Every structure is written in structure tokens, then in C-alpha cells.
mmCIF file of C-alpha atoms in Angstrom:
data_model
loop_
_atom_site.group_PDB
_atom_site.id
_atom_site.type_symbol
_atom_site.label_atom_id
_atom_site.label_comp_id
_atom_site.label_asym_id
_atom_site.label_seq_id
_atom_site.Cartn_x
_atom_site.Cartn_y
_atom_site.Cartn_z
ATOM 1 C CA GLU C 426 24.693 14.229 1.113
ATOM 2 C CA VAL C 427 23.782 13.845 -2.538
ATOM 3 C CA GLN C 428 20.055 14.077 -3.170
ATOM 4 C CA LEU C 429 18.228 13.675 -6.457
ATOM 5 C CA VAL C 430 14.458 14.079 -6.444
ATOM 6 C CA GLU C 431 12.470 13.392 -9.596
ATOM 7 C CA SER C 432 9.007 14.781 -10.227
ATOM 8 C CA GLY C 433 6.535 15.299 -13.027
ATOM 9 C CA GLY C 434 5.483 11.745 -13.715
ATOM 10 C CA GLY C 435 1.899 10.729 -14.321
ATOM 11 C CA LEU C 436 -0.624 9.374 -16.779
ATOM 12 C CA VAL C 437 -0.511 10.661 -20.344
ATOM 13 C CA LYS C 438 -2.198 9.553 -23.560
ATOM 14 C CA PRO C 439 -0.234 8.190 -26.488
ATOM 15 C CA GLY C 440 1.067 11.052 -28.586
ATOM 16 C CA GLY C 441 1.111 13.369 -25.591
ATOM 17 C CA SER C 442 3.937 15.149 -23.843
ATOM 18 C CA LEU C 443 5.351 15.277 -20.360
ATOM 19 C CA ARG C 444 8.241 17.085 -18.705
ATOM 20 C CA LEU C 445 10.149 15.450 -15.880
ATOM 21 C CA SER C 446 12.353 17.316 -13.432
ATOM 22 C CA CYS C 447 15.168 16.195 -11.175
ATOM 23 C CA ALA C 448 16.109 18.529 -8.335
ATOM 24 C CA ALA C 449 19.697 18.031 -7.225
ATOM 25 C CA SER C 450 21.547 18.970 -4.061
ATOM 26 C CA GLY C 451 24.627 18.001 -2.079
ATOM 27 C CA PHE C 452 27.153 18.320 -4.893
ATOM 28 C CA THR C 453 28.341 20.829 -7.484
ATOM 29 C CA PHE C 454 25.580 20.326 -10.030
ATOM 30 C CA SER C 455 27.149 22.516 -12.692
ATOM 31 C CA ASP C 456 30.204 20.240 -12.839
ATOM 32 C CA ALA C 457 28.186 17.052 -13.166
ATOM 33 C CA TRP C 458 27.184 15.010 -16.158
ATOM 34 C CA MET C 459 23.595 13.920 -15.648
ATOM 35 C CA THR C 460 21.777 10.904 -17.029
ATOM 36 C CA TRP C 461 18.235 9.583 -17.317
ATOM 37 C CA VAL C 462 17.631 5.838 -17.011
ATOM 38 C CA ARG C 463 14.232 4.172 -17.230
ATOM 39 C CA GLN C 464 12.766 0.871 -16.130
ATOM 40 C CA ALA C 465 9.592 -0.529 -17.628
ATOM 41 C CA PRO C 466 7.355 -2.421 -15.176
ATOM 42 C CA GLY C 467 8.998 -5.717 -14.234
ATOM 43 C CA GLN C 468 11.843 -5.131 -16.677
ATOM 44 C CA GLY C 469 15.507 -4.180 -16.605
ATOM 45 C CA LEU C 470 17.284 -0.859 -16.810
ATOM 46 C CA GLU C 471 17.497 1.156 -20.028
ATOM 47 C CA TRP C 472 19.697 4.199 -20.565
ATOM 48 C CA VAL C 473 17.666 7.090 -21.988
ATOM 49 C CA GLY C 474 20.251 9.815 -22.450
ATOM 50 C CA ARG C 475 22.667 12.233 -20.859
ATOM 51 C CA ILE C 476 23.725 15.841 -20.749
ATOM 52 C CA LYS C 477 27.286 16.851 -20.140
ATOM 53 C CA SER C 478 28.378 19.742 -17.970
ATOM 54 C CA LYS C 479 28.657 23.105 -19.670
ATOM 55 C CA THR C 480 32.417 23.061 -19.178
ATOM 56 C CA ASP C 481 32.455 19.846 -21.195
ATOM 57 C CA GLY C 482 30.279 21.361 -23.899
ATOM 58 C CA GLY C 483 26.821 20.822 -22.451
ATOM 59 C CA THR C 484 25.992 18.419 -25.269
ATOM 60 C CA THR C 485 23.423 15.649 -25.147
ATOM 61 C CA ASP C 486 23.330 12.010 -26.229
ATOM 62 C CA TYR C 487 20.218 9.870 -26.588
ATOM 63 C CA ALA C 488 19.280 6.242 -26.900
ATOM 64 C CA ALA C 489 17.891 5.299 -30.297
ATOM 65 C CA PRO C 490 14.299 4.649 -29.080
ATOM 66 C CA VAL C 491 13.913 8.218 -27.783
ATOM 67 C CA LYS C 492 16.096 10.210 -30.164
ATOM 68 C CA GLY C 493 14.105 12.959 -31.843
ATOM 69 C CA ARG C 494 11.296 12.719 -29.263
ATOM 70 C CA PHE C 495 13.025 13.436 -25.923
ATOM 71 C CA ILE C 496 15.038 16.529 -25.067
ATOM 72 C CA ILE C 497 17.313 16.632 -22.023
ATOM 73 C CA SER C 498 18.248 20.016 -20.579
ATOM 74 C CA ARG C 499 19.588 21.521 -17.394
ATOM 75 C CA ASP C 500 19.300 24.691 -15.359
ATOM 76 C CA ASP C 501 22.506 25.015 -13.385
ATOM 77 C CA SER C 502 21.206 28.092 -11.544
ATOM 78 C CA LYS C 503 18.376 25.966 -10.140
ATOM 79 C CA THR C 504 20.435 22.748 -9.952
ATOM 80 C CA THR C 505 17.707 20.977 -11.866
ATOM 81 C CA LEU C 506 17.745 18.464 -14.701
ATOM 82 C CA PHE C 507 14.874 18.068 -17.132
ATOM 83 C CA VAL C 508 13.655 15.741 -19.811
ATOM 84 C CA GLN C 509 10.936 16.897 -22.188
ATOM 85 C CA MET C 510 9.186 13.846 -23.567
ATOM 86 C CA ASN C 511 7.129 14.303 -26.737
ATOM 87 C CA SER C 512 5.167 11.955 -29.001
ATOM 88 C CA LEU C 513 4.933 9.490 -26.148
ATOM 89 C CA LYS C 514 4.282 5.837 -26.902
ATOM 90 C CA THR C 515 2.916 3.065 -24.715
ATOM 91 C CA GLU C 516 6.393 1.539 -24.674
ATOM 92 C CA ASP C 517 7.685 4.664 -22.893
ATOM 93 C CA THR C 518 5.790 3.561 -19.775
ATOM 94 C CA ALA C 519 8.433 3.207 -17.074
ATOM 95 C CA VAL C 520 9.915 4.547 -13.887
ATOM 96 C CA TYR C 521 12.337 7.285 -14.883
ATOM 97 C CA TYR C 522 15.447 7.770 -12.772
ATOM 98 C CA CYS C 523 17.905 10.617 -12.916
ATOM 99 C CA ALA C 524 21.472 9.871 -11.939
ATOM 100 C CA THR C 525 24.833 11.556 -11.685
ATOM 101 C CA GLU C 526 27.254 10.178 -14.233
ATOM 102 C CA PHE C 527 31.007 10.083 -13.734
ATOM 103 C CA GLY C 528 32.984 8.675 -16.629
ATOM 104 C CA GLY C 529 30.010 6.598 -17.712
ATOM 105 C CA VAL C 530 29.244 5.213 -14.256
ATOM 106 C CA MET C 531 25.941 6.140 -12.599
ATOM 107 C CA THR C 532 27.178 7.076 -9.150
ATOM 108 C CA PHE C 533 24.036 8.375 -7.437
ATOM 109 C CA TRP C 534 20.407 7.789 -8.314
ATOM 110 C CA GLY C 535 17.116 9.449 -7.504
ATOM 111 C CA GLN C 536 14.115 7.468 -6.315
ATOM 112 C CA GLY C 537 12.382 7.643 -9.694
ATOM 113 C CA THR C 538 9.075 8.909 -11.049
ATOM 114 C CA LEU C 539 6.498 6.774 -12.842
ATOM 115 C CA VAL C 540 5.315 7.678 -16.324
ATOM 116 C CA THR C 541 2.326 5.779 -17.672
ATOM 117 C CA VAL C 542 1.381 6.175 -21.315
ATOM 118 C CA SER C 543 -2.092 4.797 -21.887
ATOM 119 C CA SER C 544 -5.347 5.731 -23.534
ATOM 120 C CA GLU R 890 26.113 -1.150 -29.582
ATOM 121 C CA ILE R 891 27.496 -3.585 -27.041
ATOM 122 C CA VAL R 892 24.917 -6.112 -25.855
ATOM 123 C CA LEU R 893 25.390 -7.515 -22.353
ATOM 124 C CA THR R 894 23.997 -10.946 -21.469
ATOM 125 C CA GLN R 895 23.716 -11.856 -17.800
ATOM 126 C CA SER R 896 23.418 -15.378 -16.489
ATOM 127 C CA PRO R 897 21.775 -17.042 -14.805
ATOM 128 C CA GLY R 898 18.514 -15.160 -14.826
ATOM 129 C CA THR R 899 17.803 -16.300 -11.278
ATOM 130 C CA LEU R 900 20.165 -17.711 -8.677
ATOM 131 C CA SER R 901 18.595 -19.520 -5.716
ATOM 132 C CA LEU R 902 20.983 -19.736 -2.792
ATOM 133 C CA SER R 903 21.011 -19.830 0.994
ATOM 134 C CA PRO R 904 22.567 -17.246 3.307
ATOM 135 C CA GLY R 905 26.249 -17.994 3.784
ATOM 136 C CA GLU R 906 26.657 -19.503 0.317
ATOM 137 C CA ARG R 907 28.809 -18.107 -2.475
ATOM 138 C CA ALA R 908 27.154 -16.392 -5.439
ATOM 139 C CA THR R 909 28.732 -16.128 -8.865
ATOM 140 C CA LEU R 910 27.044 -13.878 -11.428
ATOM 141 C CA SER R 911 28.139 -13.677 -15.046
ATOM 142 C CA CYS R 912 28.018 -10.825 -17.550
ATOM 143 C CA ARG R 913 29.076 -11.492 -21.123
ATOM 144 C CA ALA R 914 29.542 -8.752 -23.715
ATOM 145 C CA SER R 915 28.918 -9.047 -27.465
ATOM 146 C CA GLN R 916 32.280 -7.389 -28.065
ATOM 147 C CA SER R 917 35.253 -6.461 -25.962
ATOM 148 C CA VAL R 918 34.576 -3.813 -23.313
ATOM 149 C CA SER R 919 37.188 -1.128 -23.656
ATOM 150 C CA SER R 920 39.478 -0.644 -20.656
ATOM 151 C CA ASN R 921 37.279 -2.989 -18.614
ATOM 152 C CA TYR R 922 34.743 -0.207 -18.238
ATOM 153 C CA LEU R 923 32.149 -2.452 -16.610
ATOM 154 C CA ALA R 924 30.001 -1.599 -13.601
ATOM 155 C CA TRP R 925 27.637 -3.573 -11.389
ATOM 156 C CA TYR R 926 24.529 -2.238 -9.648
ATOM 157 C CA GLN R 927 22.270 -3.730 -7.008
ATOM 158 C CA GLN R 928 18.529 -3.058 -6.997
ATOM 159 C CA LYS R 929 16.072 -4.060 -4.314
ATOM 160 C CA PRO R 930 12.299 -4.061 -4.843
ATOM 161 C CA GLY R 931 10.836 -0.568 -4.922
ATOM 162 C CA GLN R 932 14.255 1.051 -4.716
ATOM 163 C CA ALA R 933 16.609 2.767 -7.118
ATOM 164 C CA PRO R 934 19.704 0.933 -8.284
ATOM 165 C CA ARG R 935 22.896 1.445 -6.304
ATOM 166 C CA LEU R 936 26.422 1.393 -7.686
ATOM 167 C CA PHE R 937 28.464 -1.513 -6.322
ATOM 168 C CA ILE R 938 31.406 -2.080 -8.654
ATOM 169 C CA TYR R 939 33.088 0.031 -11.346
ATOM 170 C CA GLY R 940 36.098 -0.550 -13.544
ATOM 171 C CA ALA R 941 35.218 -4.247 -13.416
ATOM 172 C CA SER R 942 36.788 -4.717 -9.970
ATOM 173 C CA SER R 943 36.728 -1.529 -7.884
ATOM 174 C CA ARG R 944 34.197 -1.397 -5.073
ATOM 175 C CA ALA R 945 32.160 1.767 -4.671
ATOM 176 C CA THR R 946 32.167 3.636 -1.385
ATOM 177 C CA GLY R 947 30.648 1.652 1.450
ATOM 178 C CA ILE R 948 30.398 -1.656 -0.390
ATOM 179 C CA PRO R 949 31.534 -4.570 1.798
ATOM 180 C CA ASP R 950 34.533 -6.637 0.755
ATOM 181 C CA ARG R 951 32.473 -9.813 0.377
ATOM 182 C CA PHE R 952 31.584 -8.328 -3.027
ATOM 183 C CA SER R 953 34.244 -8.642 -5.708
ATOM 184 C CA GLY R 954 34.301 -8.060 -9.420
ATOM 185 C CA SER R 955 36.594 -9.619 -11.957
ATOM 186 C CA GLY R 956 37.024 -10.238 -15.651
ATOM 187 C CA SER R 957 38.179 -8.536 -18.796
ATOM 188 C CA GLY R 958 37.407 -8.332 -22.485
ATOM 189 C CA THR R 959 34.000 -9.924 -22.923
ATOM 190 C CA ASP R 960 33.595 -11.959 -19.726
ATOM 191 C CA PHE R 961 32.966 -10.443 -16.318
ATOM 192 C CA THR R 962 31.940 -11.864 -12.961
ATOM 193 C CA LEU R 963 30.455 -10.515 -9.762
ATOM 194 C CA THR R 964 31.137 -12.744 -6.771
ATOM 195 C CA ILE R 965 29.523 -12.522 -3.359
ATOM 196 C CA SER R 966 31.693 -14.627 -1.088
ATOM 197 C CA ARG R 967 29.124 -15.297 1.643
ATOM 198 C CA LEU R 968 25.562 -14.169 1.124
ATOM 199 C CA GLU R 969 24.041 -12.002 3.821
ATOM 200 C CA PRO R 970 20.241 -11.535 4.061
ATOM 201 C CA GLU R 971 20.520 -7.997 2.678
ATOM 202 C CA ASP R 972 22.303 -9.232 -0.477
ATOM 203 C CA PHE R 973 19.221 -10.855 -1.977
ATOM 204 C CA ALA R 974 18.343 -8.512 -4.815
ATOM 205 C CA VAL R 975 18.699 -8.026 -8.556
ATOM 206 C CA TYR R 976 22.140 -7.219 -9.962
ATOM 207 C CA TYR R 977 22.759 -5.469 -13.265
ATOM 208 C CA CYS R 978 25.982 -5.071 -15.204
ATOM 209 C CA GLN R 979 26.557 -1.998 -17.379
ATOM 210 C CA GLN R 980 29.266 -1.127 -19.858
ATOM 211 C CA TYR R 981 30.624 2.342 -20.439
ATOM 212 C CA GLY R 982 33.618 1.588 -22.615
ATOM 213 C CA SER R 983 31.755 2.177 -25.824
ATOM 214 C CA SER R 984 29.218 4.948 -25.554
ATOM 215 C CA PRO R 985 26.826 6.248 -26.412
ATOM 216 C CA PRO R 986 24.810 4.283 -25.795
ATOM 217 C CA LEU R 987 25.510 3.074 -22.290
ATOM 218 C CA THR R 988 24.054 -0.408 -22.068
ATOM 219 C CA PHE R 989 22.849 -2.664 -19.282
ATOM 220 C CA GLY R 990 22.518 -6.389 -18.988
ATOM 221 C CA GLY R 991 19.125 -7.937 -18.329
ATOM 222 C CA GLY R 992 19.855 -8.585 -14.658
ATOM 223 C CA THR R 993 20.348 -11.561 -12.360
ATOM 224 C CA LYS R 994 17.992 -12.059 -9.448
ATOM 225 C CA VAL R 995 19.604 -13.565 -6.360
ATOM 226 C CA GLU R 996 16.827 -15.125 -4.320
ATOM 227 C CA ILE R 997 16.668 -17.027 -1.063
ATOM 228 C CA LYS R 998 16.505 -20.758 -1.550
#
């Protein structure tokens, strides 16, 4: 059974940093493209970015609002996905979900972790 | 970037009725790379449809997807109590970025 468990969310001040983790199990993590999607309170879904598998280059793509501030990485030995979030803004407040991505489709999702950016 | 517009914003229906949800793209979605997700309150989204019309594993056949180009539809033939939720469309034909529609809430009338 595929399991994705996010952690690391919390309250942070504007301009601060936070690192989220997503522990994966139940599938071959090293072969998977992984994606972060966020959802602001009461709002819709917003793609944050992705990291490809190392066999596909291991490269990353980001949404415009987070490019240059967020860094997505992976540790295949620990089957864990990360996102380092820097220079946080109030508009980054959201539940952050990690998901497996297959050909652009988010096939499995974690339960999410809440990030609140507030002074 | 392809912008997806979902309509209506809210659909009020009774169990047993047919639901028709629309997703319109600002430009043609390549190869009909359009997915639908269901989200219930307090839960993560769940993949329901991909490739515009293919049901994901375990999705009942009362759910069907159709459309091509810029106009796509999710149809629920007969609403069951567990179907009342928010549905999002998402395109992956032109990425990055992957983009989502704003969602349609299907609520009990």
C-alpha cells in the first residue's frame, strides 16, 4: 500500500524558513516523480513544483510564485521528499501535500501538513 | 500557462440525480491530458479520472469523463451520498506548470 506522510509544518514569521518532509513507502520511491501541491485555507489546489526521478535526470520544476524561494529535493536512500521553503510570505499559508506524479497525473497523495506564515 | 475554468461553482442536487461538471481550458489541452480529482472536507484529493476519460483504480462506473480540446466534462450518472464533495480538473498536457481549475462543489439539495 502506498503511503505518503508529510511533516514539518507549523507557524513561521514572514521572511522565515521551513523545511517539509514527505516519507514514502509502498512503492519504488527512486523511480517516482514527486510533486508538492498546496491549498490555501478555503481555496483550491495549486501546484508548487516537482522533482523527477534520478533516472530521468532528477531535475526540478517550480511554479512561478515559489521559484527562487523553494527548493525541492529527495533522498532516495531514505525514501523521503523535501521542500525547503525560504523567504516565506503570508500568501504561502496553506496545507502542503506531497504526491506521486505519473505522466503529470497525481496518483497518490499524502494527508498534508499545514504551514502558517504570520507575525 | 493554461487556465482552467470550472462551472458551476456549486451544484445542488439530490441523491440519485445526474451531475454534470464542466472544465474549460484557455487553450487546447494537448492529447486530452486532463484529470479529475475528488476532495472531501479534511481529506487529501483523490484521483478519479485521467486522460480525460479513463477511470482510476477503484472508481465506480457511475463516474465518466469526456471532452477534448478545450471543453471537458465529468458526469456522475446517479449521485450516491458519498459523491458529495469538491471536484477539481487538472491539465498536464502543457507543463510546467501543471494547473488546476477552481473546483466545483457538489452539495446535497
